[in-house]
Coordinates of C-alpha atoms in Angstrom, one line a residue:
M19 CA 23.1 -4.0 18.8
S20 CA 19.5 -5.0 18.2
K21 CA 18.4 -7.7 15.7
I22 CA 14.9 -7.4 14.2
I23 CA 12.8 -9.5 11.8
I24 CA 10.1 -7.8 9.8
A25 CA 7.6 -10.4 8.4
G26 CA 4.9 -10.0 5.8
G27 CA 4.1 -8.7 2.4
G28 CA 2.1 -9.8 -0.6
T29 CA 1.0 -6.3 -1.7
G30 CA 2.5 -2.8 -1.7
G31 CA 0.1 -1.9 1.1
H32 CA 2.1 -4.2 3.4
I33 CA 5.6 -3.9 1.9
F34 CA 6.0 -0.2 1.8
P35 CA 5.0 0.5 5.4
A36 CA 7.3 -2.3 6.4
I37 CA 10.2 -0.6 4.6
A38 CA 9.3 2.8 6.1
I39 CA 9.4 1.3 9.6
A40 CA 12.8 -0.4 8.8
N41 CA 14.2 2.9 7.5
A42 CA 13.0 4.7 10.7
I43 CA 14.6 2.1 12.9
K44 CA 17.9 2.4 11.0
Q45 CA 17.7 6.2 11.3
L46 CA 17.3 6.0 15.1
E47 CA 19.8 3.2 15.6
P48 CA 22.0 2.6 12.6
A49 CA 23.7 -0.5 14.1
T50 CA 20.4 -2.4 14.2
E51 CA 20.4 -5.5 12.0
I52 CA 17.2 -6.0 10.1
L53 CA 16.0 -9.2 8.2
F54 CA 12.8 -9.4 6.2
V55 CA 10.9 -12.6 5.8
G56 CA 8.4 -12.9 3.0
A57 CA 6.6 -15.4 0.7
N58 CA 8.5 -16.8 -2.2
G59 CA 7.1 -15.6 -5.5
K60 CA 5.5 -12.5 -4.0
M61 CA 6.5 -8.9 -4.7
E62 CA 8.4 -8.4 -1.4
M63 CA 11.1 -10.7 -2.8
E64 CA 11.9 -8.0 -5.4
K65 CA 10.9 -4.8 -3.6
V66 CA 12.7 -5.4 -0.3
P67 CA 16.2 -6.0 -1.8
Q68 CA 15.6 -2.9 -4.0
A69 CA 15.3 -1.0 -0.7
G70 CA 18.6 -2.3 0.5
Y71 CA 17.5 -5.0 2.9
N72 CA 18.1 -8.8 3.1
I73 CA 15.0 -11.1 2.8
R74 CA 14.4 -14.8 3.3
G75 CA 11.5 -16.4 1.5
L76 CA 9.0 -19.0 2.8
D77 CA 7.1 -21.6 0.7
I78 CA 3.7 -20.5 1.8
A79 CA 0.4 -19.4 0.2
G80 CA -3.0 -18.1 1.4
Y81 CA -6.4 -19.7 1.1
D82 CA -7.7 -19.6 -2.5
R83 CA -11.4 -18.8 -2.5
S84 CA -11.7 -19.3 -6.2
S85 CA -10.5 -22.9 -6.4
L86 CA -10.8 -25.5 -3.6
I87 CA -8.4 -27.9 -5.5
K88 CA -5.6 -25.3 -5.2
N89 CA -6.0 -25.4 -1.4
F90 CA -5.2 -29.1 -1.2
S91 CA -1.5 -28.4 -0.6
L92 CA -2.1 -25.7 1.9
P93 CA -1.6 -27.7 5.1
F94 CA 1.7 -29.1 3.7
K95 CA 2.9 -25.6 2.8
L96 CA 2.0 -24.4 6.3
V97 CA 4.0 -27.2 8.0
K98 CA 6.9 -26.6 5.6
S99 CA 6.9 -22.9 6.3
F100 CA 7.0 -23.5 10.1
G101 CA 10.2 -25.6 9.5
Q102 CA 11.7 -22.8 7.5
V103 CA 10.7 -20.2 10.1
K104 CA 12.3 -22.2 12.9
K105 CA 15.6 -22.3 11.0
I106 CA 15.5 -18.6 10.2
V107 CA 14.7 -17.5 13.7
N108 CA 17.1 -19.9 15.4
E109 CA 19.9 -18.7 13.1
F110 CA 19.2 -15.0 13.2
K111 CA 18.2 -14.8 16.9
P112 CA 16.1 -11.7 16.7
D113 CA 15.4 -9.4 19.7
A114 CA 12.0 -8.6 18.2
V115 CA 9.7 -9.6 15.3
I116 CA 7.4 -7.1 13.6
G117 CA 4.4 -8.4 11.5
V118 CA 2.9 -6.2 8.8
G119 CA 0.3 -8.6 7.4
G120 CA 0.4 -11.0 4.5
Y121 CA 0.8 -14.8 4.3
S122 CA 4.3 -14.9 5.8
S123 CA 3.7 -12.8 8.9
F124 CA 1.6 -15.5 10.7
P125 CA 4.1 -18.4 11.0
V126 CA 7.0 -16.1 11.9
L127 CA 5.1 -14.2 14.7
K128 CA 3.5 -17.4 15.9
F129 CA 6.9 -19.1 16.3
A130 CA 8.4 -16.0 17.9
Q131 CA 5.6 -15.8 20.4
G132 CA 6.2 -19.5 21.3
K133 CA 9.8 -18.6 22.1
N134 CA 8.8 -15.5 24.1
I135 CA 10.4 -13.1 21.7
P136 CA 8.7 -9.7 21.7
T137 CA 6.3 -9.3 18.8
F138 CA 4.8 -6.2 17.3
I139 CA 1.9 -5.9 14.8
H140 CA 1.1 -3.1 12.4
E141 CA -2.5 -3.2 11.2
S142 CA -3.0 -0.6 8.5
N143 CA -6.7 -1.3 7.9
S144 CA -9.8 -0.3 9.8
F145 CA -10.9 -3.9 9.6
A146 CA -8.2 -6.2 11.0
G147 CA -7.0 -9.3 9.1
K148 CA -7.8 -12.8 10.7
S149 CA -4.1 -13.7 11.3
N150 CA -3.4 -10.4 13.0
I151 CA -6.5 -10.9 15.2
M152 CA -5.2 -14.3 16.2
L153 CA -1.6 -13.0 16.8
G154 CA -2.8 -9.9 18.7
K155 CA -3.6 -11.8 21.9
A156 CA 0.1 -12.6 22.6
A157 CA 1.6 -9.5 20.9
T158 CA 3.7 -7.0 22.9
K159 CA 2.1 -4.0 21.1
I160 CA -0.3 -3.4 18.2
F161 CA 0.1 -0.3 16.1
V162 CA -3.1 0.8 14.3
A163 CA -4.2 3.6 12.0
S164 CA -7.6 4.4 13.4
E165 CA -9.8 4.4 16.4
G166 CA -12.3 1.6 17.3
M167 CA -9.8 -1.3 16.9
E168 CA -10.5 -2.7 20.4
K169 CA -13.1 -4.9 18.7
F170 CA -10.2 -6.8 17.2
F171 CA -7.4 -6.5 19.7
P172 CA -6.8 -6.3 23.5
Q173 CA -7.3 -2.6 24.3
G174 CA -4.2 -2.3 26.5
K175 CA -1.9 -3.3 23.7
I176 CA -3.3 -0.9 21.0
M177 CA -1.4 2.3 20.0
I178 CA -2.9 4.6 17.4
T179 CA 0.0 5.8 15.2
G180 CA -1.4 6.2 11.7
N181 CA 0.1 4.5 8.7
P182 CA 3.8 4.8 7.9
V183 CA 4.4 6.6 4.6
R184 CA 7.7 6.5 2.7
K185 CA 9.9 9.6 3.3
S186 CA 10.2 10.0 -0.5
I187 CA 6.5 10.7 -0.6
S188 CA 6.3 13.0 2.4
R189 CA 9.4 14.9 1.3
P190 CA 9.5 14.7 -2.5
A191 CA 12.8 15.8 -4.1
A192 CA 11.5 16.5 -7.7
T193 CA 9.6 19.5 -8.9
K194 CA 6.4 19.1 -10.9
I195 CA 8.3 19.9 -14.1
E196 CA 11.1 17.4 -13.3
A197 CA 8.5 14.7 -12.3
R198 CA 6.6 15.1 -15.6
G199 CA 9.9 15.0 -17.5
F200 CA 10.8 11.7 -15.7
F201 CA 7.7 10.1 -17.2
G202 CA 8.4 11.6 -20.7
L203 CA 5.4 13.9 -20.5
D204 CA 4.8 17.6 -21.4
E205 CA 5.7 19.8 -18.4
N206 CA 2.7 22.2 -19.1
K207 CA -0.2 19.8 -19.6
K208 CA -2.7 18.9 -16.9
T209 CA -2.0 15.3 -15.7
I210 CA -4.0 12.5 -14.2
L211 CA -2.5 9.6 -12.2
A212 CA -4.5 6.4 -12.2
F213 CA -3.7 3.3 -10.2
G214 CA -5.5 0.5 -8.5
G215 CA -2.8 -1.1 -6.3
S216 CA 0.0 -3.5 -7.2
L217 CA -2.5 -6.2 -8.5
G218 CA -4.5 -3.7 -10.5
A219 CA -8.2 -2.7 -10.6
R220 CA -10.1 -4.0 -13.5
S221 CA -13.0 -1.5 -13.3
I222 CA -10.6 1.5 -13.3
N223 CA -8.4 0.0 -16.1
E224 CA -11.4 -0.6 -18.4
V225 CA -12.6 3.0 -18.1
I226 CA -9.1 4.3 -18.8
A227 CA -8.6 2.0 -21.7
S228 CA -11.9 3.0 -23.3
H229 CA -11.2 6.8 -23.0
L230 CA -7.6 7.0 -24.2
Q231 CA -8.7 9.0 -27.3
S232 CA -10.7 11.3 -25.1
F233 CA -7.7 12.1 -23.0
D234 CA -5.9 13.1 -26.2
E235 CA -8.8 15.2 -27.4
L236 CA -9.0 17.1 -24.1
N237 CA -5.2 17.8 -24.3
I238 CA -4.5 16.1 -21.0
Q239 CA -1.9 13.5 -19.9
L240 CA -2.1 10.3 -18.1
I241 CA 0.3 8.3 -15.8
W242 CA -1.3 4.8 -15.6
Q243 CA -0.2 2.0 -13.3
T244 CA -2.1 -1.0 -14.6
G245 CA -1.2 -3.5 -11.9
K246 CA -0.3 -7.1 -12.6
T247 CA -3.6 -8.4 -13.9
N248 CA -4.0 -8.2 -17.7
A249 CA -1.0 -5.7 -17.7
A250 CA 0.2 -6.6 -21.2
K251 CA -3.2 -5.8 -22.8
Y252 CA -3.4 -2.4 -21.2
I253 CA 0.3 -1.5 -21.7
E254 CA -0.1 -2.2 -25.5
R255 CA -3.1 0.0 -25.7
G256 CA -1.7 2.8 -23.7
R257 CA 1.7 3.0 -25.4
A258 CA 0.0 3.9 -28.7
W259 CA -0.5 7.4 -27.3
K260 CA 2.2 10.1 -26.7
N261 CA 0.3 11.7 -23.8
V262 CA 0.2 8.4 -21.9
W263 CA 2.9 6.8 -19.6
V264 CA 1.8 3.3 -18.8
N265 CA 3.3 0.4 -17.0
E266 CA 2.5 -2.5 -14.7
F267 CA 4.1 -0.8 -11.7
I268 CA 5.4 2.6 -10.8
V269 CA 8.7 2.3 -8.8
E270 CA 9.1 6.1 -8.2
M271 CA 5.6 6.8 -6.8
D272 CA 6.8 10.0 -5.3
K273 CA 7.4 11.4 -8.8
A274 CA 4.0 10.2 -10.0
Y275 CA 2.2 12.0 -7.1
T276 CA 4.2 15.2 -7.8
A277 CA 3.5 15.1 -11.5
A278 CA -0.3 14.7 -11.1
D279 CA -2.9 17.3 -10.8
A280 CA -5.6 14.8 -9.9
V281 CA -5.7 11.1 -9.0
I282 CA -7.9 8.0 -9.5
S283 CA -7.2 5.4 -6.8
R284 CA -8.6 2.5 -4.8
S285 CA -9.1 3.4 -1.2
G286 CA -7.0 0.9 0.7
A287 CA -5.5 2.2 3.9
M288 CA -2.1 2.8 2.5
A289 CA -3.2 4.5 -0.7
V290 CA -5.4 6.8 1.5
A291 CA -2.4 7.6 3.8
E292 CA -0.1 8.4 0.9
L293 CA -2.6 10.6 -0.8
C294 CA -3.1 12.6 2.4
V295 CA 0.6 13.1 2.7
A296 CA 1.0 13.9 -1.0
K297 CA -1.9 16.5 -0.7
K298 CA -3.6 15.3 -3.9
A299 CA -7.2 15.9 -5.2
V300 CA -8.5 12.3 -5.6
V301 CA -11.4 10.3 -6.9
F302 CA -11.7 7.1 -5.0
V303 CA -13.1 3.9 -6.4
P304 CA -13.4 1.6 -3.4
Y305 CA -12.8 -2.1 -4.0
P306 CA -16.2 -3.6 -3.4
L307 CA -15.1 -7.0 -2.1
A308 CA -12.8 -5.7 0.7
A309 CA -13.6 -7.2 4.1
E310 CA -16.6 -5.5 5.7
D311 CA -16.5 -3.0 2.8
H312 CA -13.8 -1.2 4.6
Q313 CA -12.5 0.6 1.5
T314 CA -15.9 2.3 1.1
M315 CA -15.6 3.3 4.8
N316 CA -12.1 4.7 4.2
A317 CA -13.2 6.8 1.2
K318 CA -16.4 8.0 2.9
Y319 CA -14.5 9.3 5.8
L320 CA -12.6 11.6 3.5
V321 CA -15.7 12.4 1.3
D322 CA -17.6 13.5 4.5
K323 CA -14.8 15.9 5.3
N324 CA -14.8 17.4 1.7
A325 CA -11.3 16.0 1.3
A326 CA -12.0 13.6 -1.7
L327 CA -14.6 12.4 -4.2
M328 CA -15.9 8.9 -4.6
V329 CA -17.4 6.8 -7.5
K330 CA -18.7 3.3 -6.6
D331 CA -17.1 0.4 -8.5
N332 CA -20.4 -0.5 -10.2
E333 CA -20.9 3.1 -11.4
V334 CA -17.4 3.7 -13.0
Q335 CA -18.5 3.1 -16.6
G336 CA -21.0 5.9 -16.5
K337 CA -19.4 8.3 -14.0
L338 CA -15.6 8.0 -13.5
F339 CA -14.3 9.7 -16.6
S340 CA -16.6 12.8 -16.3
T341 CA -15.9 13.0 -12.5
I342 CA -12.1 13.0 -12.9
T343 CA -12.0 15.4 -15.9
N344 CA -14.5 17.8 -14.3
L345 CA -12.3 17.8 -11.2
L346 CA -9.1 18.3 -13.3
F347 CA -10.5 21.5 -14.9
D348 CA -12.1 22.9 -11.7
E349 CA -9.2 24.7 -10.1
K350 CA -11.2 25.9 -7.1
K351 CA -12.5 22.4 -6.3
R352 CA -9.1 20.8 -6.6
Q353 CA -7.5 23.4 -4.3
Q354 CA -10.2 22.8 -1.8
L355 CA -9.8 19.0 -1.8
E356 CA -6.0 19.4 -1.6
M357 CA -6.2 21.7 1.4
N358 CA -8.7 19.4 3.2
I359 CA -6.9 16.1 2.5
A360 CA -3.5 17.6 3.6
A361 CA -5.1 18.4 7.0
L362 CA -5.6 14.6 7.6
A363 CA -2.0 13.6 6.8
V364 CA 0.2 11.8 9.4
T365 CA 3.8 12.2 8.4
N366 CA 5.7 10.6 11.3
A367 CA 4.0 7.3 11.9
D368 CA 7.2 5.4 11.0
E369 CA 9.2 7.2 13.6
I370 CA 6.6 6.8 16.3
I371 CA 6.5 3.0 15.7
A372 CA 10.3 2.7 15.5
K373 CA 10.8 4.5 18.8
E374 CA 8.2 2.4 20.5
I375 CA 9.8 -0.9 19.3
L376 CA 13.3 0.1 20.2
K377 CA 12.1 1.4 23.6
D378 CA 10.4 -2.0 24.4
I379 CA 13.4 -4.2 23.4
R380 CA 16.2 -2.2 25.2

């Protein structure tokens, strides 16, 4: 029986691929024992147990660019986290450790590499994170979503797999009518899904909040994930309208995709992967501060293939509402985008990664 640690988290873009990989491993070898390691206070401490897995938390935080004072305790937290990692690894005795990005992945993989335990990295973005780049040198294998990653990692260790997407999204159980009913919405009205990731997207949220009356006047519905930042303000505003479902986080994202005719989204790697698999007509609003502007690169790749539309973050006030509503009422354009985005979907990345890990540790 194999024992595997999966380390990382912080955002849905790290957590949900990790859960997808864990599920695929359990599907292939049900006896495998899996332990997650995350950062205390981060969303993985809630989402991983909901998915049925055990998780241990580390007292660790990342570098805070907005406040130098907050970084004073960082070296102490790092030292403490390495002590916690040593205890977890020595007790659990894993055969392999998988890192998916986020604060907690670095100390876990670094310690495992020091003990010659096989380590695997999943890098979802087209621009690799600093900790993954450092860990890549001693990793057994590095799973990536796109070509051109040899500028970050040793070429011989790279395997292009795509990004793992939850099976509930690639094989949704609910019909469109059932999905809309789940959100308490009219089964016959055109529906927009708007989300900006687990932390939220201020630019998207502000446009949605200022056009709630217009959605009603156009007789269209909205499923709105506000994200964590300023959630209470947006939720209060959205709940005044019968045609709006609003909350900080959507747990059953598969139903949200199924219910929607068109989508507004950031263009992080995992959002893009899910939207391809869900076959949705989408307007991307790339996060402008992403490293090397990789979210714009992600969106542009689809736009150039006539598989999505894009509105720049600094143009949302003037363009986003008209772009999404025009798309919603243009049946031909929506069908064209749906067909083209579906052609870019990778539905079995989780299985490819799971098979490769299990093969390497047997």
